[in-house]
Structures are given as C-alpha cells and as structure tokens.
Coordinates of C-alpha atoms in Angstrom, one line a residue:
X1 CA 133.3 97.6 102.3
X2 CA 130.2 95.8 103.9
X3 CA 130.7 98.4 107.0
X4 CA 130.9 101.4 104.3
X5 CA 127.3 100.1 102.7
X6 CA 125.7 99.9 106.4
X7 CA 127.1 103.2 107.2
X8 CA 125.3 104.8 104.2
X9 CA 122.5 102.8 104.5
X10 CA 121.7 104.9 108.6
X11 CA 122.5 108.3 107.0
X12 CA 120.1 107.7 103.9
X13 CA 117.3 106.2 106.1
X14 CA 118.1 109.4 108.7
X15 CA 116.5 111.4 105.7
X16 CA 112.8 110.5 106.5
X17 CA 111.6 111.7 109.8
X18 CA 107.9 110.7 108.8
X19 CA 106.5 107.0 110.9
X20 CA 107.1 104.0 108.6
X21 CA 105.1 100.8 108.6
X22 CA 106.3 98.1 106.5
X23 CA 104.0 95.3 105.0
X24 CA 104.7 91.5 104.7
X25 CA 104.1 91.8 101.0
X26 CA 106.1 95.0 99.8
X27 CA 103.3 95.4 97.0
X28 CA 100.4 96.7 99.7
X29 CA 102.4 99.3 100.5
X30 CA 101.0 102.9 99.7
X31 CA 102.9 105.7 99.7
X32 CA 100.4 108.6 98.0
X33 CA 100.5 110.0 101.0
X34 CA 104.3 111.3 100.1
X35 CA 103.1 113.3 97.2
X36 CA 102.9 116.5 99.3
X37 CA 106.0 116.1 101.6
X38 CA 109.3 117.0 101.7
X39 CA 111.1 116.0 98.6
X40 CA 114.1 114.4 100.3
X41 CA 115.8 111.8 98.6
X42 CA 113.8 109.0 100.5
X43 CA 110.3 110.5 100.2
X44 CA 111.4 110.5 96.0
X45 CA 112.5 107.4 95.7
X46 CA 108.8 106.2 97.8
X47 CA 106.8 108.3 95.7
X48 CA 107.9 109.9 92.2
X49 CA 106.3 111.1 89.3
X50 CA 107.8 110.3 85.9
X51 CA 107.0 112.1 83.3
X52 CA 104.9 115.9 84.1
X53 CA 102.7 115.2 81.4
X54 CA 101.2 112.3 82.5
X55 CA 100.3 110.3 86.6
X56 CA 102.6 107.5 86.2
X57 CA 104.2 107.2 89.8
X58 CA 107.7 105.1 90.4
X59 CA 108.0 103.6 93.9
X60 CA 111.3 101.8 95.2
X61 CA 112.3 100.1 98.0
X62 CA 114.0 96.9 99.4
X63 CA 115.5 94.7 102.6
X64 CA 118.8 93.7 103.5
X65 CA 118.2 91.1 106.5
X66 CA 121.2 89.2 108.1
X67 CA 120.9 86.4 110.4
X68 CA 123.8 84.7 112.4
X69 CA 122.3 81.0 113.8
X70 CA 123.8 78.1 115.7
X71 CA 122.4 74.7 116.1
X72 CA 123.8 71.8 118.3
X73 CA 122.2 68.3 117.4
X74 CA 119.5 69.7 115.5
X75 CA 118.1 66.2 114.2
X76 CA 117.9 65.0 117.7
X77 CA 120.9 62.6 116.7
X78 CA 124.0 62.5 119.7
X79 CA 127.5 63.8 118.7
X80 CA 126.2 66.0 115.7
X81 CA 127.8 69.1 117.3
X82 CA 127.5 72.5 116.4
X83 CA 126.5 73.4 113.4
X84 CA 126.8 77.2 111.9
X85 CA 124.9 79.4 109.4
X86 CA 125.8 83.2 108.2
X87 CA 122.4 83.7 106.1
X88 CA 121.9 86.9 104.0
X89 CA 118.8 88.2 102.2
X90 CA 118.7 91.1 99.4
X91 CA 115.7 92.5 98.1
X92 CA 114.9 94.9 95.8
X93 CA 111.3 96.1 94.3
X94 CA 110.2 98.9 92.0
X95 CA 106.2 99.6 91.0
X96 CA 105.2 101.9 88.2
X97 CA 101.7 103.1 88.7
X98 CA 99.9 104.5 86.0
X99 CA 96.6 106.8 86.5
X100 CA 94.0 104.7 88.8
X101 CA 94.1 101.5 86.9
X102 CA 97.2 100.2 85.9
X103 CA 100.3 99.0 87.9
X104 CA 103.4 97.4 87.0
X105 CA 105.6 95.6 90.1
X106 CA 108.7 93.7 90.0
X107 CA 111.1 92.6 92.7
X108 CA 114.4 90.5 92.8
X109 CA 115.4 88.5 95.9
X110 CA 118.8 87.0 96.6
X111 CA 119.1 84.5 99.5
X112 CA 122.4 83.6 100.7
X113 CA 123.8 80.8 103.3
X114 CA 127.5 80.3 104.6
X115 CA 129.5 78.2 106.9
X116 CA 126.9 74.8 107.1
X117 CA 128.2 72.0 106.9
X118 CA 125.5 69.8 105.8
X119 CA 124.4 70.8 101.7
X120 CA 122.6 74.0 101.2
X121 CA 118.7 73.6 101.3
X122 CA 116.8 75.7 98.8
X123 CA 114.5 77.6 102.3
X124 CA 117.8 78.8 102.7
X125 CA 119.7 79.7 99.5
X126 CA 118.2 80.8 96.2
X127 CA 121.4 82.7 94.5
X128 CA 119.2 85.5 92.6
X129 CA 115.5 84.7 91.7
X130 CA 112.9 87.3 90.6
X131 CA 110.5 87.1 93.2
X132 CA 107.4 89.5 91.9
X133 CA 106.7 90.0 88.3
X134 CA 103.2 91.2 87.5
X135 CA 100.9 93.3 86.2
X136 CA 97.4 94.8 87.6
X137 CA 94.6 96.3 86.4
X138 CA 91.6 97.8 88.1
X139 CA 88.2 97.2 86.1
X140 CA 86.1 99.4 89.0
X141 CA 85.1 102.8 88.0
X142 CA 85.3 104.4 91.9
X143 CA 87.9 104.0 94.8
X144 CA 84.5 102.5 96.8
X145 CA 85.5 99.3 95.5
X146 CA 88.2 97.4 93.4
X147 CA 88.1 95.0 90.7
X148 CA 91.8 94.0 90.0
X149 CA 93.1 91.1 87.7
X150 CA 96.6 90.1 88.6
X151 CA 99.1 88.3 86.3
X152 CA 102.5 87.1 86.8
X153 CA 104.5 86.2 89.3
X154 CA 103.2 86.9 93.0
X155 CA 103.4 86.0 96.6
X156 CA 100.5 85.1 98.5
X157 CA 99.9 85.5 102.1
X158 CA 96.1 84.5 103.5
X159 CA 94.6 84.6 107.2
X160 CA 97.5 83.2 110.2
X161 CA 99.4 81.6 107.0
X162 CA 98.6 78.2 108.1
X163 CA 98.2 77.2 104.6
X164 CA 99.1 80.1 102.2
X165 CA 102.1 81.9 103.8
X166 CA 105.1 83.9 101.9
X167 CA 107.1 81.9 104.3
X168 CA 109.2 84.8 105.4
X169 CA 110.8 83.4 108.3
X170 CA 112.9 81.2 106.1
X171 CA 115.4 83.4 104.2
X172 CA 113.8 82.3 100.6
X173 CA 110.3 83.5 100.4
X174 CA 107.5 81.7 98.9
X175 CA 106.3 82.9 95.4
X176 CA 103.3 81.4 92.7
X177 CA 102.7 82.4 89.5
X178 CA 99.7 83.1 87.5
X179 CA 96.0 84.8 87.5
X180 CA 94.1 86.1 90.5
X181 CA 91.4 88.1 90.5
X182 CA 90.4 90.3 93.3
X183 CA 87.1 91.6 94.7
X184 CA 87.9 94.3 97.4
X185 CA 85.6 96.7 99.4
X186 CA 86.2 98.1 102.9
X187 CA 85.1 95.4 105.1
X188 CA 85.2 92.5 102.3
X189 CA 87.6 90.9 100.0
X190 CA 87.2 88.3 97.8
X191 CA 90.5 86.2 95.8
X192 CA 90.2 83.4 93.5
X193 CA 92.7 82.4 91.8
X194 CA 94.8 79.8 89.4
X195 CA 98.4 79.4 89.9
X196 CA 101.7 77.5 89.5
X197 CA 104.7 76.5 92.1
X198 CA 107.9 76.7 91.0
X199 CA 111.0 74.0 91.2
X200 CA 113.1 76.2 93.4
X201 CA 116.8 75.3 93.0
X202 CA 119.9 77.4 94.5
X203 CA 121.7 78.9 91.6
X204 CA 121.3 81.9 89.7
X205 CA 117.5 82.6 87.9
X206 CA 117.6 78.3 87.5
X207 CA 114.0 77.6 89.3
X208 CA 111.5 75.8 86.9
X209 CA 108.0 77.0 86.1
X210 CA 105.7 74.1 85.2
X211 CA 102.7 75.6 83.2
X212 CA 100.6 73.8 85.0
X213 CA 98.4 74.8 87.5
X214 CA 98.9 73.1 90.6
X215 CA 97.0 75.9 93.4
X216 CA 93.8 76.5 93.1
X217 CA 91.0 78.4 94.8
X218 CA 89.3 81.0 96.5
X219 CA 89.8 82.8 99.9
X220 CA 87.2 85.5 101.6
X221 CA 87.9 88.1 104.3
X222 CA 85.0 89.8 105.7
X223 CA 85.4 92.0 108.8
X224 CA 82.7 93.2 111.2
X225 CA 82.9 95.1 114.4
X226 CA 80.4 93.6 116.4
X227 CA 80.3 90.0 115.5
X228 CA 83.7 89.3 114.8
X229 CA 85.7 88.8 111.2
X230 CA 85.4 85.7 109.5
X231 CA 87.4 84.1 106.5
X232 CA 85.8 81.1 104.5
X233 CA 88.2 79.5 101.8
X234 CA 88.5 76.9 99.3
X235 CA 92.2 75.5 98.0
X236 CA 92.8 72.7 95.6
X237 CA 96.3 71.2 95.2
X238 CA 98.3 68.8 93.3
X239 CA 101.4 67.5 93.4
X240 CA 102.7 64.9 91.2
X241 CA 105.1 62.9 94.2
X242 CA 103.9 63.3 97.1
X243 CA 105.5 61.3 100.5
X244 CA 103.4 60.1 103.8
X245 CA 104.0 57.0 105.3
X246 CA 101.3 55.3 103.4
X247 CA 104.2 55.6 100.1
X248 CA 104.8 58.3 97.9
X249 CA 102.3 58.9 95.0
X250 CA 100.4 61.8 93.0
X251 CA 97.9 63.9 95.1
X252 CA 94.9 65.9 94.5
X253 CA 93.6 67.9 97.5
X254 CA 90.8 70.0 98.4
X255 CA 90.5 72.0 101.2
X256 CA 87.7 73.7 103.0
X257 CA 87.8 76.0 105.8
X258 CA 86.4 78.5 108.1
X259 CA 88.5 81.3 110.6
X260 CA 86.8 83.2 112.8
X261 CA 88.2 85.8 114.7
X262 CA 88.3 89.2 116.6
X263 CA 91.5 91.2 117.9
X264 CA 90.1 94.2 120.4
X265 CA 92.2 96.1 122.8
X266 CA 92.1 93.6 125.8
X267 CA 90.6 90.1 124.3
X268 CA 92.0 88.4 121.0
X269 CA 90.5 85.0 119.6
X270 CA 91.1 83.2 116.5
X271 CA 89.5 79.5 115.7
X272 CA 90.6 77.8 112.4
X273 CA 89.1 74.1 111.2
X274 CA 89.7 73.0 107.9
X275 CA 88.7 69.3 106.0
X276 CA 90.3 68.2 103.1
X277 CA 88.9 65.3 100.7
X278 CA 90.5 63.8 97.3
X279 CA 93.4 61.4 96.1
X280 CA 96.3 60.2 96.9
X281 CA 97.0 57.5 94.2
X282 CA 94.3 55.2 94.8
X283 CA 93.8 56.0 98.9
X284 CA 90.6 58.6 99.5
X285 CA 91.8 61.5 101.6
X286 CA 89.6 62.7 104.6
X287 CA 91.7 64.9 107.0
X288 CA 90.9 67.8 108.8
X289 CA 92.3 70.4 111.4
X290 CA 91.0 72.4 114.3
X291 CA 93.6 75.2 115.7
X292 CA 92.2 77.5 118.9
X293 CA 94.6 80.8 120.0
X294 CA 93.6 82.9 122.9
X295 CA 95.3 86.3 124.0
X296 CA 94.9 88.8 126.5
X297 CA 96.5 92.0 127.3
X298 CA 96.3 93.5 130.6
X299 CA 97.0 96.8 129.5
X300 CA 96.8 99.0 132.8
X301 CA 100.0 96.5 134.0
X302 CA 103.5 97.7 133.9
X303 CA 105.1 96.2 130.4
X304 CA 101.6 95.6 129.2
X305 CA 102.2 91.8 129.7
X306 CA 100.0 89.3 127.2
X307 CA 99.0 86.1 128.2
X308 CA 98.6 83.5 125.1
X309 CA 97.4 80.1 124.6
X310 CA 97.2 78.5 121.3
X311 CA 96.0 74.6 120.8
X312 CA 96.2 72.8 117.9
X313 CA 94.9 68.9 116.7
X314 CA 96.1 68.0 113.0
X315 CA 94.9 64.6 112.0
X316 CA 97.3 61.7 111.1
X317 CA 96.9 58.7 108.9
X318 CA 94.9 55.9 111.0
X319 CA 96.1 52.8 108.9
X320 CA 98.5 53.0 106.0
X321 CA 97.0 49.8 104.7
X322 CA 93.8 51.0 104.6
X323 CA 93.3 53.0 100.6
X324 CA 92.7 55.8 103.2
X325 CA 94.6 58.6 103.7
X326 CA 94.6 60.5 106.7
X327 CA 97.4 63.1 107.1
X328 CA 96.8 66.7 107.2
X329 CA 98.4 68.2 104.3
X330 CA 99.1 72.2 105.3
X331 CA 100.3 73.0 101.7
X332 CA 102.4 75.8 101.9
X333 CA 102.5 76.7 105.7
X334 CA 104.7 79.5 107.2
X335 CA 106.3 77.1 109.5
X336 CA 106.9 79.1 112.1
X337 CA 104.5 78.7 114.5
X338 CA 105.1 75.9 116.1
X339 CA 108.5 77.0 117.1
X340 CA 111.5 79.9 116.8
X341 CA 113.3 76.9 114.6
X342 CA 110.5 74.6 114.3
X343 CA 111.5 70.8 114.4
X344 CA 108.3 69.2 113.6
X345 CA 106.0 70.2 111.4
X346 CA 101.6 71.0 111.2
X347 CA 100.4 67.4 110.3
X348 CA 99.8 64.4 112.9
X349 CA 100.0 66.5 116.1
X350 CA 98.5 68.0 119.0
X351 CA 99.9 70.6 120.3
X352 CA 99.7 72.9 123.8
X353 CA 101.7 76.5 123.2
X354 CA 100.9 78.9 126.3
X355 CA 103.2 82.0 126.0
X356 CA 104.2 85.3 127.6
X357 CA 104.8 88.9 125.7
X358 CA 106.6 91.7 127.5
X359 CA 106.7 95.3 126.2
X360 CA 109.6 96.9 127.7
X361 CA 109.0 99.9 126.1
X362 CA 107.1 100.5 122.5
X363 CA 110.3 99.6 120.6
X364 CA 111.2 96.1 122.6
X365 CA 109.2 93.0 123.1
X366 CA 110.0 89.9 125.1
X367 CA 108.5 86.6 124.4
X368 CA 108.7 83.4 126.5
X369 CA 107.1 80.6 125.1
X370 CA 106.4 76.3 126.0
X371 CA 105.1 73.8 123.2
X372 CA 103.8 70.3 124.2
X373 CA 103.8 68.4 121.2
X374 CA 102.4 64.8 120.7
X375 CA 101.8 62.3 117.6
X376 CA 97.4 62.4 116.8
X377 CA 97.9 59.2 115.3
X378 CA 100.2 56.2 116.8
X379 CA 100.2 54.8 113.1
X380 CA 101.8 58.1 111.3
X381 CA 104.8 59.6 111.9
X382 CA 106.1 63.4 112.4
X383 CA 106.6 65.7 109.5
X384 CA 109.1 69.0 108.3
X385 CA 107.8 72.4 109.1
X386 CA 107.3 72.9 106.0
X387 CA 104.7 70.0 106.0
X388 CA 107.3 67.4 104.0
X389 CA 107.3 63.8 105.3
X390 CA 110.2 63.7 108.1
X391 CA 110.1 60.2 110.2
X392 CA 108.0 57.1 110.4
X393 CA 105.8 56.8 113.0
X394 CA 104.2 52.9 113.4
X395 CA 106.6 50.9 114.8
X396 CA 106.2 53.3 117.9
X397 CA 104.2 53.2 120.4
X398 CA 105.2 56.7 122.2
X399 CA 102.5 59.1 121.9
X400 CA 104.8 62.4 123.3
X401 CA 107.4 64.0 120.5
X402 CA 109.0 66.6 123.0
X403 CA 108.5 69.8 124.7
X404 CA 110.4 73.4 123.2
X405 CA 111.2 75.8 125.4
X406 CA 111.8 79.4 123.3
X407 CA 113.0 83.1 124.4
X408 CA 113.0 85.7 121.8
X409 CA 113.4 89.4 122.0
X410 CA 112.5 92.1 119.3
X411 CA 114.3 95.9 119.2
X412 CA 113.0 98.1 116.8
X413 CA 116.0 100.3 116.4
X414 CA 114.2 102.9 114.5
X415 CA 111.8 103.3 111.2
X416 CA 114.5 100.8 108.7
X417 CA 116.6 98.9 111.6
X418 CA 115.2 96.0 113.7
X419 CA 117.3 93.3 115.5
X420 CA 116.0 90.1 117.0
X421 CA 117.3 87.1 119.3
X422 CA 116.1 83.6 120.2
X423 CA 117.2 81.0 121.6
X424 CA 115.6 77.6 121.8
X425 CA 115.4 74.3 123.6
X426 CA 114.3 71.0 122.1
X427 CA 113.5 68.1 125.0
X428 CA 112.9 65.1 123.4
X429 CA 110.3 62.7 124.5
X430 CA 109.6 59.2 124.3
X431 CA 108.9 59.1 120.3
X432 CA 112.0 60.6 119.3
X433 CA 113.5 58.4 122.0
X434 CA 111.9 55.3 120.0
X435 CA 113.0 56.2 116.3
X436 CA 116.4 57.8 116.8
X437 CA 118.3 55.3 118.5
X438 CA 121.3 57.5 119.7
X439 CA 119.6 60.2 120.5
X440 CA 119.9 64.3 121.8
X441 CA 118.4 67.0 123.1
X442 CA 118.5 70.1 120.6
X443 CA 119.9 73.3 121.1
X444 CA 119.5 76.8 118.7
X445 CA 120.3 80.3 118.8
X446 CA 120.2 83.1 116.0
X447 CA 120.1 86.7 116.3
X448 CA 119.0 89.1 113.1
X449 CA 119.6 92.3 111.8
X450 CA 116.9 94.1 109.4
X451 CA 116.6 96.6 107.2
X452 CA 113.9 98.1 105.4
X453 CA 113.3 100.7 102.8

C-alpha cells in the first residue's frame, strides 16, 4: 500500500515542470505567480480560485518526510547498544485568501516514531496535532508596505534560530499561539508579538494550551546592501519550573540582542551576542552569549568548495550558591547546530566548529564537519539540545566535553524529492569521562527521504 501511495505521489509531482522552492514555514509561500499557467492538477491545487464571482484563492500543499536512524551508546553510557528509530512526518496545509487583505491558514501535522526502545519523547512523536490555525489581515492600503495582525496558532522562525526556531530537524515542529503584529517593507520588518507554548504530549489533539502568555517580544530585520543586514530583538520568557544546577524554580527572562550579518557571493559573516537579565526564584539572572560564523566560497574551484568556521561562548552559572544565576537560557533553539544529532546543548559551552561543503553538482552537497566543545563554567554542568538541564557539572574539574566528528550528504532528487545521510561520531573527553562512570564513545547514523508539495 505504502509503495502504491509513493508511486502516485512521483507521477502527480511529474505534473509540474515549473522550478519549486519550498519555505521553512509553508505559510510564506506565494504561489500568484500560477494564476496564468497551465492548469494541471498541481498548478490548481497551488493556486485556485473559488468562487468566479469573487478573489478568494485556495492553496494546498503538504510533506511526507521519513527518516530511518541508528544510535549506539547515545548517552555516552557502555553496553547501551544499538538503539533503532523508523520516524514518519505528515503534513498537510490549506490557505484561503480573500481579495488583498484577508487570509485564512491551517495545517495538521502527524509525527510518528517506531522501534525505540527507550519511551517515546514528545521531539519525536506527536500522534496528530494542528500545527497552524490562524487568521491575517492586512491594515496597509498599497503592496509598498504591510500592516498584518496575526491570530491563532503559528510557528515562528527568527534570524539563525538560535532562539526562536520551528525546530524542524526534530520530527515535531515547534508552534505558539496568539497575536503578532507585523510591520513589513522591502528592506525592513518589524514583529512584536504576545504568545503561548503549548504542553506537547504524544497522543491524538491532547497538547494543553495555557492562556497565558509566556513569549514575549519584538524582533527587527533590516537589510542593506552596502553595510550589511542587521537584526536587533527583544524576548521575554517565563516558565513556571524551570531546572539548572542552581535547583528548579519559576523563571522570568529577558533577552536582548543584536545580529549582524552579510551573505555575498564569495564572503559570508554573521556575529550574534545576546544578554539576558531577570529571575530565577529569588537568584538575579545576568547571562549573555556571543556566536561568530565565517564562510567562504571559492567559486572558480572545481565542486565550489566552502570553507566555514563558526565559534561560539555561552555563559554558565559561576556559583550555584551565589542568588546569581548564570546559565544561558536559549529558549526555544533549533538544536541543530551544534551537531547532525546534537548531544549537548547551547548553554555553558565554548565551542570551535570548522567545516567543509562540497557541491558535486547543483543537486548534491557534501559536508564534513569537527566540533570542539568545552564546559564555560567548571561550576555548571552540560545541557539538552533543546536547552533542558542534562548533567551536573561541579563536582568536575574537566573543562573538555568531547569532540564530534559529522559527514552528511544532501541529493535533491528533483522539485518534491530530497534524500539525506549522516553519520556521526561522539569522542568523549575528560568531563563525560568524570560524570558517567562507565562510560562510551557515541555512534549515529540516519538517512531521510522528503517530500514536498
């Protein structure tokens, strides 16, 4: 049955012959320019118009992404063994636009694991959730600029997602709900916005929306040719338990921050610092990060090789005795960029991540990549990807957490169909030798099939 579905999947996606570029958030997709075309069953379903009498425009699309991944010791504990995951995602959207100033936009997601043998975490299994329910409208009287007001459900994705990230490397995205407001011109856009965080559990439409407000803030993108684009932001957070190795208590967070950054055709920087200030029961928070990322493309070289450096200090909590609170909180981080299956996570660390790109041709691209990772502070421990407290760190002395060693290679099989594979290496160093007495090395390897409509 599952071959039959695939098999009609390719001969439906053969329809369109026009290129296809897919965004990480479905909804920024534009597909006017299908009006005119060919009225093949893919360019209708992209693009059509409801009722003659009126412009109201129905858009559809979706993803089916499967991922096979195997992981050997993948706490760094001996004698784990292998461990096995089948992980399925299913997506389907549909927006209703009506004239210039109204838009309607829903999407369902199902995330599926199989075959682990440790319980089912909630990045990887959310039965059938709806992921986007909302509404726009457009105040603005011109397409020069746009005054939008956004309510309902919504994902949020902001600068290099070191803070704000849809999280779409795990197989359950990330999703808020409640009001933002939007200030968009060409070279400027301005968010602010007040929102809530579900209670994700694994079962069918059971996550738990707290009307409550717990993200808050403002983000800024303004681009410039000559001097370089910068983004200036302000989050708040709160969370009502929150674990470091101080204790767990309620947290409220602020965050300020500035990116600056310029991608051209040879030279790519991006520099990111953030400080963040508030409570943490009765401990004053004063944290701050400072991430650098270097590229460049030597594009008259065979495979139009890139070489990459990125650097990264996160602050980590000096004393836990001191009504002080140190550790870098990254809210709601993509976790992926620290590693293919990242084991440690972007608080307390320094990290050193030179790596290679390799474009075969325009449809494959190889990446070899290192990542030095050590503890900021020898009196905080190591934390989840997903910024959650993992280990404690002060009865160790070891500064270095370990080195990963990652290969990955992207096909783009054509306009719906990509495939990826990785494989990664986790050496431990003399930290993880400290706290996990009978410890291993850690081994991983996944490959994943996507498609896209």
């Amino acid at each position: 049955m599952k071959i039959s579905v695939l098999v009609l999947i390719a001969a439906f996606a053969g329809e369109n012959g026009q290129a296809q570029s897919f965004m990480l958030l479905r909804f920024d997709e534009d597909y006017t320019h299908l009006a005119d075309s060919s009225r093949n069953l893919y360019n209708r379903l992209k693009h059509s118009q409801i009722f003659s009498s009126g412009p109201v425009i129905l858009s559809i699309g979706g993803e089916i992404r499967s991922e096979w991944a195997l992981k050997e010791d993948e706490n760094w504990i001996a004698n784990q063994g292998f461990n096995y995951s089948f992980l399925q995602r299913y997506s389907l959207h549909a927006g209703v636009r009506s004239g210039d100033n109204f838009r309607f936009f829903a999407q369902l997601n199902s995330s599926l694991e199989n075959g682990s043998k440790y319980a089912v975490s909630t990045l990887d299994e959310d039965k059938l959730e709806v992921q986007d329910l909302f509404i726009d409208y457009d105040f603005s009287s011109t397409p020069a600029q746009q005054l939008l007001l956004r309510i309902g459900r919504q994902e949020l994705d902001y600068g290099s997602g070191r803070l704000i990230s849809v999280r779409d490397g795990n197989n359950s995205r990330q999703y808020f709900t409640g009001l933002k407001f939007s200030y968009n011109k060409p070279k400027v856009r301005i968010d602010a916005f007040v929102l809530a965080t579900d209670r994700t559990n694994p079962g069918l439409f059971d996550n738990q929306t707290k009307l409550q407000g717990n993200l808050w803030g403002a983000y800024s993108d303004i681009r410039s040719a000559q001097t370089g684009n910068f983004d200036f932001y302000y989050l708040g957070a709160m969370r009502e338990q929150s674990r470091f190795e101080a204790g767990t208590d309620r947290e409220v967070r602020h965050t300020v921050a500035i990116r600056h950054w310029k991608d051209d055709k040879l030279f790519m920087y991006n520099i990111e610092t953030a400080y963040q200030f508030g409570k943490f029961g009765q401990n004053q928070i004063s944290a701050w990060t400072l991430a650098i990322e270097l590229r460049y493309r030597f594009n008259g070289v065979k495979f139009t090789p890139t070489v990459n450096l990125r650097n990264d200090y996160i602050s980590g909590d000096k004393n836990a005795l001191d009504k002080k609170l140190n550790s870098f909180n990254p809210l709601y981080p993509k976790g992926g960029y620290f590693g293919f299956n990242p084991l440690i996570g972007p608080s307390n660390l320094i990290d050193i991540h030179p790596y290679l790109t390799l474009n075969f041709t325009d449809r494959f691209l190889f990446q070899i990549d290192l990542v030095y990772n050590w503890r900021y502070s020898l009196q905080d421990g190591i934390f989840h990807p997903g910024g959650s407290f993992n280990i404690a760190g002060s009865n160790s002395i070891a500064r270095y957490i370990g080195t990963t060693y990652l290969l990955s290679a992207d096909y783009r099989i054509n306009n719906h169909f990509s495939l990826s594979v990785g494989y990664q290496y986790f050496r431990v160093g003399g930290f993880i030798k400290d706290v996990v007495p009978v410890n291993a090395n850690s081994r991983f390897f996944n490959t994943q099939l996507s498609f896209k409509f």
